[in-house]
PDB file of C-alpha atoms in Angstrom:
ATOM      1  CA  UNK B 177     -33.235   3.757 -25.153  1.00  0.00           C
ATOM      2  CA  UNK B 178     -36.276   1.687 -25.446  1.00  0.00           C
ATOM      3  CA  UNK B 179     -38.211  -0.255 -22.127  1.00  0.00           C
ATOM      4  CA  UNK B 180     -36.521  -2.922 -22.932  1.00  0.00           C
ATOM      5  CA  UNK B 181     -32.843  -1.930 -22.191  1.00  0.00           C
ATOM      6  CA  UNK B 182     -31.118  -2.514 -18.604  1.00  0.00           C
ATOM      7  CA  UNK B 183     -29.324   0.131 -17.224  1.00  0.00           C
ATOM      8  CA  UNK B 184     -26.926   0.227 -14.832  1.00  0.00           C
ATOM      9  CA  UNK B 185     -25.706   3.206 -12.805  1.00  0.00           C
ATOM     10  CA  UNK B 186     -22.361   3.741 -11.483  1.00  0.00           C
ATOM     11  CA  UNK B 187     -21.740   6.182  -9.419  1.00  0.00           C
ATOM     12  CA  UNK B 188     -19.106   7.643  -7.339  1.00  0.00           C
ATOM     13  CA  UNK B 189     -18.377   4.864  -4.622  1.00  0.00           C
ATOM     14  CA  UNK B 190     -17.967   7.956  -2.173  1.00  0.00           C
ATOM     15  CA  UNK B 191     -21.423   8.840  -3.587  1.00  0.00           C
ATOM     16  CA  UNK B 192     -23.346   6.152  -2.671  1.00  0.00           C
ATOM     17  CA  UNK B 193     -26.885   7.046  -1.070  1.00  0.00           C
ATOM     18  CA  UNK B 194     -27.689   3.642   0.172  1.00  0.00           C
ATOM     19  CA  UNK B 195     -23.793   1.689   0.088  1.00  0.00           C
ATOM     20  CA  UNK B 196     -24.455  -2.042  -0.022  1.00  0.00           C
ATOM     21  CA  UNK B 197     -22.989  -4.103   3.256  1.00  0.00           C
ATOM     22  CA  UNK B 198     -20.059  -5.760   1.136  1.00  0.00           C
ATOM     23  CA  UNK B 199     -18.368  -2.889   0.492  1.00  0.00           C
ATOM     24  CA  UNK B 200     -14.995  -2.910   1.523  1.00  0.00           C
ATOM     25  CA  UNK B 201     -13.451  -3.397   3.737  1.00  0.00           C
ATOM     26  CA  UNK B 202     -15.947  -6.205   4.283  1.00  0.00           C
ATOM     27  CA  UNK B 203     -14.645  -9.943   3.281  1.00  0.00           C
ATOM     28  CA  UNK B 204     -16.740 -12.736   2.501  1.00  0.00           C
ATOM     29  CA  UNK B 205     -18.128 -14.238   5.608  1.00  0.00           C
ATOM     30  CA  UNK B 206     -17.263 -18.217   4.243  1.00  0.00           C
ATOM     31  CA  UNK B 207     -13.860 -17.365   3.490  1.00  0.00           C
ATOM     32  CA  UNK B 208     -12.914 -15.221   6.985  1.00  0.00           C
ATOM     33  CA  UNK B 209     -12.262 -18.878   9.133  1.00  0.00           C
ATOM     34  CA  UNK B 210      -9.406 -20.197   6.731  1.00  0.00           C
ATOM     35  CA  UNK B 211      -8.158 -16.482   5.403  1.00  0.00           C
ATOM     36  CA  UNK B 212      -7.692 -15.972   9.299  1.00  0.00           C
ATOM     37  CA  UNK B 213      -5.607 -18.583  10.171  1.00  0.00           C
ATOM     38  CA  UNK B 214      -3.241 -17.683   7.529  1.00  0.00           C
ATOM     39  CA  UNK B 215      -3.282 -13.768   6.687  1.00  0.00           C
ATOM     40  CA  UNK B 216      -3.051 -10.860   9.134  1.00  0.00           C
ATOM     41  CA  UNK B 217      -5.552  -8.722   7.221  1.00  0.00           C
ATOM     42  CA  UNK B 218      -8.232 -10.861   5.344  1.00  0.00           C
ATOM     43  CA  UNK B 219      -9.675  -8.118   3.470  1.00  0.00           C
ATOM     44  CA  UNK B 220      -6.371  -7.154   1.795  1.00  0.00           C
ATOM     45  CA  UNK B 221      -6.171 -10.694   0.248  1.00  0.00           C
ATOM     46  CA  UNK B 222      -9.444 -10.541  -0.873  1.00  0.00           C
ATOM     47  CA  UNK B 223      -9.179  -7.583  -2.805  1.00  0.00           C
ATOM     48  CA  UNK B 224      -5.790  -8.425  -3.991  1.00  0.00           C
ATOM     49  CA  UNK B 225      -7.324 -11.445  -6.068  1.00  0.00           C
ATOM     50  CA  UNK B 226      -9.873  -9.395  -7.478  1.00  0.00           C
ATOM     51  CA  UNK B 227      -7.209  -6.522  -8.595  1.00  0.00           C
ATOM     52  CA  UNK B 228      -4.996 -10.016  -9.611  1.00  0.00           C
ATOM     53  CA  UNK B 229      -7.992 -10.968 -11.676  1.00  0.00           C
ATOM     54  CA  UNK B 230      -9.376  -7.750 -13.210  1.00  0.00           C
ATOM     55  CA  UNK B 231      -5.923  -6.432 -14.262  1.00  0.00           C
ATOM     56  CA  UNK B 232      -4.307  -9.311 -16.350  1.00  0.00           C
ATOM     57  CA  UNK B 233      -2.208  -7.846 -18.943  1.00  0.00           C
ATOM     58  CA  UNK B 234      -2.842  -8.297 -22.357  1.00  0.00           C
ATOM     59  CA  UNK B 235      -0.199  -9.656 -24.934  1.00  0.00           C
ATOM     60  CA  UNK B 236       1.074  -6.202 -25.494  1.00  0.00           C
ATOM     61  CA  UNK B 237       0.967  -5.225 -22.114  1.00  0.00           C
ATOM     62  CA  UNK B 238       2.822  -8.306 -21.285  1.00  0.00           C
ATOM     63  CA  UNK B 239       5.851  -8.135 -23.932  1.00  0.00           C
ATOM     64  CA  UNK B 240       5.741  -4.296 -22.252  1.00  0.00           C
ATOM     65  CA  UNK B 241       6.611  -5.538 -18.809  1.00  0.00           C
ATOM     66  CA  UNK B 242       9.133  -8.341 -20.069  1.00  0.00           C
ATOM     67  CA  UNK B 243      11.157  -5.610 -21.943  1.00  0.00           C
ATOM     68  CA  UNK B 244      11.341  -3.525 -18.987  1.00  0.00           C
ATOM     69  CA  UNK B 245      12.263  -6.638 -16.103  1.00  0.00           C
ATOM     70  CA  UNK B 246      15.206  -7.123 -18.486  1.00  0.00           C
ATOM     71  CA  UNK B 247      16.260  -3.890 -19.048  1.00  0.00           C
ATOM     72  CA  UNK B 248      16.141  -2.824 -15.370  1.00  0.00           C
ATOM     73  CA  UNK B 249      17.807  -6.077 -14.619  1.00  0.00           C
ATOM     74  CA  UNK B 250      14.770  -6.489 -11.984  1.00  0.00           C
ATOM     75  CA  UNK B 251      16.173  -9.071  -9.895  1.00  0.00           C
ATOM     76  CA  UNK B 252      15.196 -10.166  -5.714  1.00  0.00           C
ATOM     77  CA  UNK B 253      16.065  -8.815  -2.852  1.00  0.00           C
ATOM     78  CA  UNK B 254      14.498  -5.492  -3.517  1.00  0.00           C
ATOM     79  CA  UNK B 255      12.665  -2.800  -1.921  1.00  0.00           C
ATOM     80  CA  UNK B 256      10.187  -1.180  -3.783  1.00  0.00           C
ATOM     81  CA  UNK B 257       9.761   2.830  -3.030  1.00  0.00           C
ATOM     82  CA  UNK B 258       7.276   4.864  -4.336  1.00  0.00           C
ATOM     83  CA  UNK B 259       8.118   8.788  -4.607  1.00  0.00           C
ATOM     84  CA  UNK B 260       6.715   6.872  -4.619  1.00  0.00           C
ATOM     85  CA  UNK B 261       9.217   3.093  -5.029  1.00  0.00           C
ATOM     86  CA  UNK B 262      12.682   0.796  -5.361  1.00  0.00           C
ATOM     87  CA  UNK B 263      13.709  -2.489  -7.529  1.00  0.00           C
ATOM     88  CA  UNK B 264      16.240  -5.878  -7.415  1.00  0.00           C
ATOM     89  CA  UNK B 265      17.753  -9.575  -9.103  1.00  0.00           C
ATOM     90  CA  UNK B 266      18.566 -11.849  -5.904  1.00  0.00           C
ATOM     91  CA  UNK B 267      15.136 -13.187  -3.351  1.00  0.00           C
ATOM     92  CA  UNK B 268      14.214 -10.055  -1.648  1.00  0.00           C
ATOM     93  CA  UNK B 269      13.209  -7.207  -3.763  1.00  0.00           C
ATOM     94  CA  UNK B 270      12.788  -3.359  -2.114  1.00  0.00           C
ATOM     95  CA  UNK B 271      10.520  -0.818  -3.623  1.00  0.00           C
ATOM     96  CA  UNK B 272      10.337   3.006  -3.180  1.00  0.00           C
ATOM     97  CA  UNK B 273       7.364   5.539  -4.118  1.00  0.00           C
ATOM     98  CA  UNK B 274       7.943   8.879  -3.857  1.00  0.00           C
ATOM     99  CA  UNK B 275       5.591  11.400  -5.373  1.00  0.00           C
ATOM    100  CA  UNK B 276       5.973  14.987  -5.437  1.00  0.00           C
ATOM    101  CA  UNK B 277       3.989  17.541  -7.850  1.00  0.00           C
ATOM    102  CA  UNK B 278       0.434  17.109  -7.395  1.00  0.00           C
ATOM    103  CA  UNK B 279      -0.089  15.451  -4.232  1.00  0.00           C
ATOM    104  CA  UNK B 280       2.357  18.129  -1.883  1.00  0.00           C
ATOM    105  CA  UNK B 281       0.421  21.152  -0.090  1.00  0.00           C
ATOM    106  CA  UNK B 282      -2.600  19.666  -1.164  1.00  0.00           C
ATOM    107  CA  UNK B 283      -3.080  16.094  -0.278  1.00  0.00           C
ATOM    108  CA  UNK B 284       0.055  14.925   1.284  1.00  0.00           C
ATOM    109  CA  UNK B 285       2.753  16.701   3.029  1.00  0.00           C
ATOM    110  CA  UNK B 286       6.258  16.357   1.569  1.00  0.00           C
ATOM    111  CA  UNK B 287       8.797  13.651   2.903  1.00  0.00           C
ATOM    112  CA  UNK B 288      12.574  13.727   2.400  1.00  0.00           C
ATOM    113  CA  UNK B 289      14.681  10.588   0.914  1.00  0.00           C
ATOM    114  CA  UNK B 290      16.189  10.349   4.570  1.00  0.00           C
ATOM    115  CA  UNK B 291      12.471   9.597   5.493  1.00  0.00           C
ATOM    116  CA  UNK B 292      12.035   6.905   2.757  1.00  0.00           C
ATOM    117  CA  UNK B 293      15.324   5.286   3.368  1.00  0.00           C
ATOM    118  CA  UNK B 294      15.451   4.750   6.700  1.00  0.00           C
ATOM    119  CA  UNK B 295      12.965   1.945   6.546  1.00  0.00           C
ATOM    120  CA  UNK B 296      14.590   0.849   3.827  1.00  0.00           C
ATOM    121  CA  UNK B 297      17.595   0.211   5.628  1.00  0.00           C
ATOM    122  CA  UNK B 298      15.781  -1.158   8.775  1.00  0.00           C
ATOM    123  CA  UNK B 299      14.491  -4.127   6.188  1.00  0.00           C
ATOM    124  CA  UNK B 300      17.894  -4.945   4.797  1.00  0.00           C
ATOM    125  CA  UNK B 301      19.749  -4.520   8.298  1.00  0.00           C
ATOM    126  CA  UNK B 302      16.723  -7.718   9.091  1.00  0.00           C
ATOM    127  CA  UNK B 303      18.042  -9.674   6.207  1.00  0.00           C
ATOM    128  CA  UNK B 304      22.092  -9.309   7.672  1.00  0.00           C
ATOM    129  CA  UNK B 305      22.994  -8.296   4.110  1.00  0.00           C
ATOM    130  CA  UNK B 306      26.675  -7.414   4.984  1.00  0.00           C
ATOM    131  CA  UNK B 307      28.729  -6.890   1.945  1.00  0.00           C
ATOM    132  CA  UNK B 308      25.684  -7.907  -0.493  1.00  0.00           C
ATOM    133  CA  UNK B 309      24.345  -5.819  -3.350  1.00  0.00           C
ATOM    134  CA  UNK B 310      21.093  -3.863  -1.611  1.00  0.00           C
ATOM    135  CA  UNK B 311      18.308  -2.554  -4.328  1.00  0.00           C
ATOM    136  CA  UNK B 312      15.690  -0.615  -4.146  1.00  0.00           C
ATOM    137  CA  UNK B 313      12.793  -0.120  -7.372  1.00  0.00           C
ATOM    138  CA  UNK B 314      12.368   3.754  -7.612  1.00  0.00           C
ATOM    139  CA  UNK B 315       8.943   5.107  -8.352  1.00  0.00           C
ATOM    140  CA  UNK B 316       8.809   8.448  -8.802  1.00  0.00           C
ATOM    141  CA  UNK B 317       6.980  11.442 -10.494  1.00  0.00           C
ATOM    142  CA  UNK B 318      10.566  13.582  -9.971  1.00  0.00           C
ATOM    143  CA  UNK B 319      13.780  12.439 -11.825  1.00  0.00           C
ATOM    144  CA  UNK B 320      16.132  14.501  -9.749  1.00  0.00           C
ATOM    145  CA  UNK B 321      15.300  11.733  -6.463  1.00  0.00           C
ATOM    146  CA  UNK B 322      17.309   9.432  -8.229  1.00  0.00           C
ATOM    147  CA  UNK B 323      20.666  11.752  -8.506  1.00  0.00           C
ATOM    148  CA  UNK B 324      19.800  12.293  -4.834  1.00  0.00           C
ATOM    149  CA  UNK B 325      19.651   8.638  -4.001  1.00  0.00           C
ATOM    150  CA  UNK B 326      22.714   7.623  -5.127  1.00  0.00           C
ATOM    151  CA  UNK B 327      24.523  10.527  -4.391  1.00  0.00           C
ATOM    152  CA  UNK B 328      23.456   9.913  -0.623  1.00  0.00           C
ATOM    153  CA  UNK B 329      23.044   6.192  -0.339  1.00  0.00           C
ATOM    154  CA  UNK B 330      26.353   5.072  -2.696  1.00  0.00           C
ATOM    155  CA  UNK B 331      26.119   0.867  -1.624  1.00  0.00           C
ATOM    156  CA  UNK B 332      22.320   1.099  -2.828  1.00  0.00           C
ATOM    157  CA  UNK B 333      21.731  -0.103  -6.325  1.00  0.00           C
ATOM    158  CA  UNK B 334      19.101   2.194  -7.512  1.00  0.00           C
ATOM    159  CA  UNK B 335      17.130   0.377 -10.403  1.00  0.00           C
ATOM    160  CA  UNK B 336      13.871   2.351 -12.309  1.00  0.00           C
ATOM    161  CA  UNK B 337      13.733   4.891 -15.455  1.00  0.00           C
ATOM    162  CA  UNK B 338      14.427   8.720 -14.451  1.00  0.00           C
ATOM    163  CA  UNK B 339      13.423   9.052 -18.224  1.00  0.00           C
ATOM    164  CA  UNK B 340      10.068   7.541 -17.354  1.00  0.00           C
ATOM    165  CA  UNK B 341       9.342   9.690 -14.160  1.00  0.00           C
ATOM    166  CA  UNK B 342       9.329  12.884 -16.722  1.00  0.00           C
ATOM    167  CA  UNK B 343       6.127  11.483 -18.391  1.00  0.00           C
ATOM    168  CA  UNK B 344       4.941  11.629 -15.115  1.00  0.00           C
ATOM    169  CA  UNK B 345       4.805  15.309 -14.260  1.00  0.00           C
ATOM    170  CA  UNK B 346       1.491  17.544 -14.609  1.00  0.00           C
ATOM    171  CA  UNK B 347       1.850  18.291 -18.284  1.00  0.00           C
ATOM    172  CA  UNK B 348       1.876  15.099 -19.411  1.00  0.00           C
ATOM    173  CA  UNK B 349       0.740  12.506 -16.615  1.00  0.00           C
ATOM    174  CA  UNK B 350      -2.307  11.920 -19.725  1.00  0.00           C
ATOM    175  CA  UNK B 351       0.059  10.566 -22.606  1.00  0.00           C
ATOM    176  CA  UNK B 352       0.479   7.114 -23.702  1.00  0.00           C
ATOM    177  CA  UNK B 353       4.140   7.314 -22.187  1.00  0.00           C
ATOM    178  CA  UNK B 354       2.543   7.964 -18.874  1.00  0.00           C
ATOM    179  CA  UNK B 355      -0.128   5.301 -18.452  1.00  0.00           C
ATOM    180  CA  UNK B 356       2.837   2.689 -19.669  1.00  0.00           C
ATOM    181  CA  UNK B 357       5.167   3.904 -16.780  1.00  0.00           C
ATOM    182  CA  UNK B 358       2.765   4.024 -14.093  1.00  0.00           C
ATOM    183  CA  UNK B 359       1.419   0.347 -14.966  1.00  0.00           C
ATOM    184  CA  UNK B 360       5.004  -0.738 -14.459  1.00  0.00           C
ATOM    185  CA  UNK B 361       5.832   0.714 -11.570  1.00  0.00           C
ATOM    186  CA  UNK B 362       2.580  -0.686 -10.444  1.00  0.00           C
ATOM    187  CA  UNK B 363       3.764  -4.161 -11.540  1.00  0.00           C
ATOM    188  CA  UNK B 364       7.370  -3.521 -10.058  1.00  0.00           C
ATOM    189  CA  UNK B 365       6.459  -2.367  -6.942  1.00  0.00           C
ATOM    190  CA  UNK B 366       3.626  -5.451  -6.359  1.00  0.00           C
ATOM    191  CA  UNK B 367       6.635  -7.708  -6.680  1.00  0.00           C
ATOM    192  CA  UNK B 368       8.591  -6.417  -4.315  1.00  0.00           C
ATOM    193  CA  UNK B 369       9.863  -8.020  -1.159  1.00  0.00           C
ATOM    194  CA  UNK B 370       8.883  -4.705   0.700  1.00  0.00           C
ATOM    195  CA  UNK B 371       6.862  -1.167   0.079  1.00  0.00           C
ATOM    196  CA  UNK B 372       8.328   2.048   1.014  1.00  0.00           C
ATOM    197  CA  UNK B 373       5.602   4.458   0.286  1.00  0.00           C
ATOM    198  CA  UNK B 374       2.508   6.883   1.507  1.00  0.00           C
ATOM    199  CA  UNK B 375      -0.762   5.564   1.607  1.00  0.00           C
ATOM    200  CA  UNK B 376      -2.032   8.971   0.725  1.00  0.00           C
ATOM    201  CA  UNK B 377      -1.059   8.086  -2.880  1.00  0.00           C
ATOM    202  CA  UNK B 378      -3.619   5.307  -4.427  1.00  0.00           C
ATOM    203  CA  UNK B 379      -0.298   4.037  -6.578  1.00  0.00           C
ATOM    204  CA  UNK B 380       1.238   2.931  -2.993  1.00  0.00           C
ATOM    205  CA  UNK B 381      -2.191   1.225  -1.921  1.00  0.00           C
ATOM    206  CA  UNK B 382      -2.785  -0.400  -5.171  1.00  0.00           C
ATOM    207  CA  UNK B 383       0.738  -2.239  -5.159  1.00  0.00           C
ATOM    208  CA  UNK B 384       0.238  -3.141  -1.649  1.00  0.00           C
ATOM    209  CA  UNK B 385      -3.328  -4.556  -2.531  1.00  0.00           C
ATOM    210  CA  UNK B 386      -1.905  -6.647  -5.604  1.00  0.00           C
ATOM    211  CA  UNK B 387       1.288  -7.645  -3.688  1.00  0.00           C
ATOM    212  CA  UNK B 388      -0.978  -9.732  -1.401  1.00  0.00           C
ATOM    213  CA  UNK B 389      -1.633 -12.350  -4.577  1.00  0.00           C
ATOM    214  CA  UNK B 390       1.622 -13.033  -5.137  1.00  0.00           C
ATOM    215  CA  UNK B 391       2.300 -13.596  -1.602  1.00  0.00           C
ATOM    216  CA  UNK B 392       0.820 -16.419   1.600  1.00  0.00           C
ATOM    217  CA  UNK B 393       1.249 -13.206   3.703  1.00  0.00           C
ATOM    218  CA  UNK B 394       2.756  -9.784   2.903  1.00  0.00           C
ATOM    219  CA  UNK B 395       0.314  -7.855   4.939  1.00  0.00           C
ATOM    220  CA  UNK B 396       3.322  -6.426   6.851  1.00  0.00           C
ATOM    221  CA  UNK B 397       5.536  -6.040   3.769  1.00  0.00           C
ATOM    222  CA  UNK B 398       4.949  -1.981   4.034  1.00  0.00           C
ATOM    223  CA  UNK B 399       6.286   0.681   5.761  1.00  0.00           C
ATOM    224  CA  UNK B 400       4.160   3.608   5.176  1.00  0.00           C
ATOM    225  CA  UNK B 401       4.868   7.352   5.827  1.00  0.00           C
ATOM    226  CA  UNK B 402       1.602   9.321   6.251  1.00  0.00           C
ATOM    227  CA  UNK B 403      -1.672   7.443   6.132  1.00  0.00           C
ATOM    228  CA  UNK B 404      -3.213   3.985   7.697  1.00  0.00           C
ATOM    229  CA  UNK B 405      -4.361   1.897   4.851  1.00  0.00           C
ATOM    230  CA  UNK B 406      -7.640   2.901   3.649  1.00  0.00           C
ATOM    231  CA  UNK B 407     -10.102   1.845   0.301  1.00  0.00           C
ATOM    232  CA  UNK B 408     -10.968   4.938  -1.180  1.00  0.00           C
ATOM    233  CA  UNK B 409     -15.390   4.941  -0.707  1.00  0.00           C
ATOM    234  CA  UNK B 410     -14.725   2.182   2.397  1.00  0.00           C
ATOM    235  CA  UNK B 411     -17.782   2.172   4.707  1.00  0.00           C
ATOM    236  CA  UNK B 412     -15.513   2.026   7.930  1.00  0.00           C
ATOM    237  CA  UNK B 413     -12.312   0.862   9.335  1.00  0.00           C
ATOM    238  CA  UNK B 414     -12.597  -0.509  12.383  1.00  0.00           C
ATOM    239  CA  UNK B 415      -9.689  -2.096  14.507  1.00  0.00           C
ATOM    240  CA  UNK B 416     -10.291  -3.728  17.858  1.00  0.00           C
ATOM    241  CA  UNK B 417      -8.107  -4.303  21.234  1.00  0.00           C
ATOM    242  CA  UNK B 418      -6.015  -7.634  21.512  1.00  0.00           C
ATOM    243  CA  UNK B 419      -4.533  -6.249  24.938  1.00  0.00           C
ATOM    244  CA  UNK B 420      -6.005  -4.477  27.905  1.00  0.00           C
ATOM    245  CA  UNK B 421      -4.176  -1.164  28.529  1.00  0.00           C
ATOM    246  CA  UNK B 422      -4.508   1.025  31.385  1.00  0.00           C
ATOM    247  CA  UNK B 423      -3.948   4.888  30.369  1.00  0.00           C
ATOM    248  CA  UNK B 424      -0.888   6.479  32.046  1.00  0.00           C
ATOM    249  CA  UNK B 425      -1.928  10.051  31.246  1.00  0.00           C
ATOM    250  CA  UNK B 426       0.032  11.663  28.093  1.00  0.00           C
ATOM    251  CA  UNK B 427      -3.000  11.658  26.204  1.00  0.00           C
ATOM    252  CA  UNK B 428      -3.505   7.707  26.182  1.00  0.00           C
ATOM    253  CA  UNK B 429      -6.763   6.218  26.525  1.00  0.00           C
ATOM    254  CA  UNK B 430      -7.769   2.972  28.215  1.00  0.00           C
ATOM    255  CA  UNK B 431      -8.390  -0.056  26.442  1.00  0.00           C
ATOM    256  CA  UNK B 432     -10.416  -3.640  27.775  1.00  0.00           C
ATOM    257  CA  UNK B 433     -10.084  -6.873  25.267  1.00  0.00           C
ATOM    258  CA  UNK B 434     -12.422  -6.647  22.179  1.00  0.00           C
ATOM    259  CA  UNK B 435     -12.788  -3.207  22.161  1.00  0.00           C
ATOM    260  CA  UNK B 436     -13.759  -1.587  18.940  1.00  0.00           C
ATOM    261  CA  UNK B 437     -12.279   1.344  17.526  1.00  0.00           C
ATOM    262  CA  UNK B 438     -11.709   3.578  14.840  1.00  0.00           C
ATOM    263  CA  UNK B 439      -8.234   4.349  13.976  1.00  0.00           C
ATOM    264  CA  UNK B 440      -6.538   7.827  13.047  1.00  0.00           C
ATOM    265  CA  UNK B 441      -3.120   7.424  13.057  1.00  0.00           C
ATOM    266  CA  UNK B 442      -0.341   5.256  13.496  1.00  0.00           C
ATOM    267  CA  UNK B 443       3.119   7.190  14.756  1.00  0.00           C
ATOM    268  CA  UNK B 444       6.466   6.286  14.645  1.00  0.00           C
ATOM    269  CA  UNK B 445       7.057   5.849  18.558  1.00  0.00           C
ATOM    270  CA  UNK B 446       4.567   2.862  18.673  1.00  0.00           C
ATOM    271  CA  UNK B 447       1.930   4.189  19.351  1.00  0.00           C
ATOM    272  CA  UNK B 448      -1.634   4.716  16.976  1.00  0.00           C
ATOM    273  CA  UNK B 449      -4.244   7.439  18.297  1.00  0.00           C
ATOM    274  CA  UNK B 450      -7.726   6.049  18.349  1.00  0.00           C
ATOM    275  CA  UNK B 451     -11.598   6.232  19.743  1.00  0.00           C
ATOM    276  CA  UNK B 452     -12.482   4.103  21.527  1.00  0.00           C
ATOM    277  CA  UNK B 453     -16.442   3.778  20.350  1.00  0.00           C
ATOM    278  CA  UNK B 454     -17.496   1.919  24.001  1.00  0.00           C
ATOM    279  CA  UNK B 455     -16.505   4.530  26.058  1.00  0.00           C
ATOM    280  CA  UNK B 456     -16.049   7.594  23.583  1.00  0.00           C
ATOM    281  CA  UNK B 457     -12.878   8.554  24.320  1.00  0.00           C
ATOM    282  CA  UNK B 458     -10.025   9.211  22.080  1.00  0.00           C
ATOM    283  CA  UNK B 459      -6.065   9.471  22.202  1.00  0.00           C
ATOM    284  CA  UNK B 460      -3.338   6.993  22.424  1.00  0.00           C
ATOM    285  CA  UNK B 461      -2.873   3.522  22.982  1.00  0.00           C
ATOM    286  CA  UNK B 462       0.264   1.336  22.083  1.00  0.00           C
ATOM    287  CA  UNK B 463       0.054  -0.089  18.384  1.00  0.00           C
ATOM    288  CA  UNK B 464       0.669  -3.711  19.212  1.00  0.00           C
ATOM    289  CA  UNK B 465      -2.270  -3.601  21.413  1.00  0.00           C
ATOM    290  CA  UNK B 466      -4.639  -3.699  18.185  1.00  0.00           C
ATOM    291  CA  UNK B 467      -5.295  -5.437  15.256  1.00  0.00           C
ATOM    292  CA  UNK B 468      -7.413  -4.862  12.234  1.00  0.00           C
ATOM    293  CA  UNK B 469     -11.151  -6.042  12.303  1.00  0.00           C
ATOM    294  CA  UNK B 470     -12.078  -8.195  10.346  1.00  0.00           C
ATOM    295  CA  UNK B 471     -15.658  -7.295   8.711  1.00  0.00           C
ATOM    296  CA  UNK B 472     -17.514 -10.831   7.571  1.00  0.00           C
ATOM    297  CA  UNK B 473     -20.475 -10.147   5.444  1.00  0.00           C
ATOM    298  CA  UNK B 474     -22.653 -12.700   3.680  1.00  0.00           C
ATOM    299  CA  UNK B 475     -22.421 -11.759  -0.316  1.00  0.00           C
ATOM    300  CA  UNK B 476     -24.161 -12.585  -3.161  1.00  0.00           C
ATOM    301  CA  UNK B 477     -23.269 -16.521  -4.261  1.00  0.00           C
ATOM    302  CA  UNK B 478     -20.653 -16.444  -6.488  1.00  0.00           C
ATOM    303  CA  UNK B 479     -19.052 -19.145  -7.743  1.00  0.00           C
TER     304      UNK B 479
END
């Protein structure tokens, strides 16, 4: 390498000695008024168009992903689950993730198929689907969830490859037949109606991020069963206080308008345990009380 060369290091994002202020989760500050007034979480949009953009499928890729919508019959409704995900033909479309070899006792705990189907049937109970065909898209890294899906859930039409999810185990998660199944259950579950899935797994966040440019606003369109959202390297996630709330002991904390804080968990009872970073204190407040913060940051002109 002569002087003359420019080179550019890229490190770890987690890595990052001196992180630049646009990180995520920040959004453009010029975009922030009109993404607000149509979007519940600004920054998801924003990186959904730049996952949109930088991911384009190539011809190959393309006829790939054709082949497989026809053979699955991929039609709307449909939930997608991801065990990660779940798949449809008619306008709502349900996916399912469930993942199982690598991620359980070590980054994720495990969760049952009663677990991912309950929200699953919450969404289609919405819809009033009485006597209609209900699908789900099933992602998965264990072919046996699909024998226990239907076995258990009969009036569900399960649609996804239990030959695929073998490429998926440990042994060969690095083969060509891998990285083809996991880019279409990527694709399947972004085009879902609905996510079933954990946030632990980056497969569950990624469809959720993409899902957002193919949608006005799908910010809601998850359900998931471990983790708040998070970007992997993100600087901070801050939410802040739409309601007052006055703790009633039980571990809850009190909460004035605008507070900021920084979010731990959100449970199944409705309520999300917090700190509160005015006064320092920590514990639970009711969920609809807070809202993401949005983070507006001036960034390089682009254009």
């Amino acid at each position: 390498i002569d002087g003359e060369d420019q080179n550019l290091l890229l490190p770890f994002v987690d890595y990052l000695k001196s992180p630049p202020p646009y990180l995520p989760l920040a959004v453009p500050e010029d975009l922030v008024p009109r993404l607000s007034k149509f979007h519940g979480f600004p920054f998801i949009w924003w990186i959904g168009q730049i996952l949109k953009y930088l991911l384009q499928p190539q011809e190959t890729t393309q006829k790939l992903i054709a082949e497989a919508a026809n053979k699955l019959d991929f039609r709307k409704p449909i939930v997608g689950q991801k065990d990660n995900t779940l798949n449809a033909k008619s306008p709502f479309c349900y996916r399912v993730h469930i993942r199982r070899t690598d991620k359980i006792n070590r980054e994720a705990e495990f969760h049952s198929v009663e677990e991912y189907m309950q929200p699953v049937e919450e969404f289609y109970n919405t819809l009033e689907m009485r006597g209609k065909t209900k699908r789900i898209y099933l992602a998965t890294d264990d072919p046996e969830v699909f024998k226990e899906i239907k076995t258990k859930y009969p009036k569900y039409e399960v649609i996804g490859s239990p030959e695929m999810a073998k490429y998926t185990t440990l042994e060969s998660r690095y083969s060509d037949e891998s990285l083809s199944g996991i880019l279409l259950d990527i694709h399947f579950l972004s085009r879902s109606d609905y996510i079933v899935c954990t946030f632990s797994s980056q497969v569950g966040r990624l469809a959720y991020e993409i899902m957002q440019a193919y949608n006005v606003d799908a910010s809601e369109r998850y359900f998931s069963l471990d983790d708040v959202y998070y970007y992997g390297g993100q600087t901070h996630h801050y939410y802040e206080a739409v309601y007052p709330h006055k703790s009633n002991g039980d571990g809850e904390i009190d909460l004035n308008v605008d507070d900021v804080l920084n979010i731990n968990k959100h449970y199944f009872n409705g309520s999300s345990k917090v700190k509160n970073i005015r006064t320092g204190q920590e514990g639970l407040v009711p969920s609809f009380k807070i809202q993401e913060k949005t983070e507006s940051v001036l960034f390089p002109t682009y254009p």
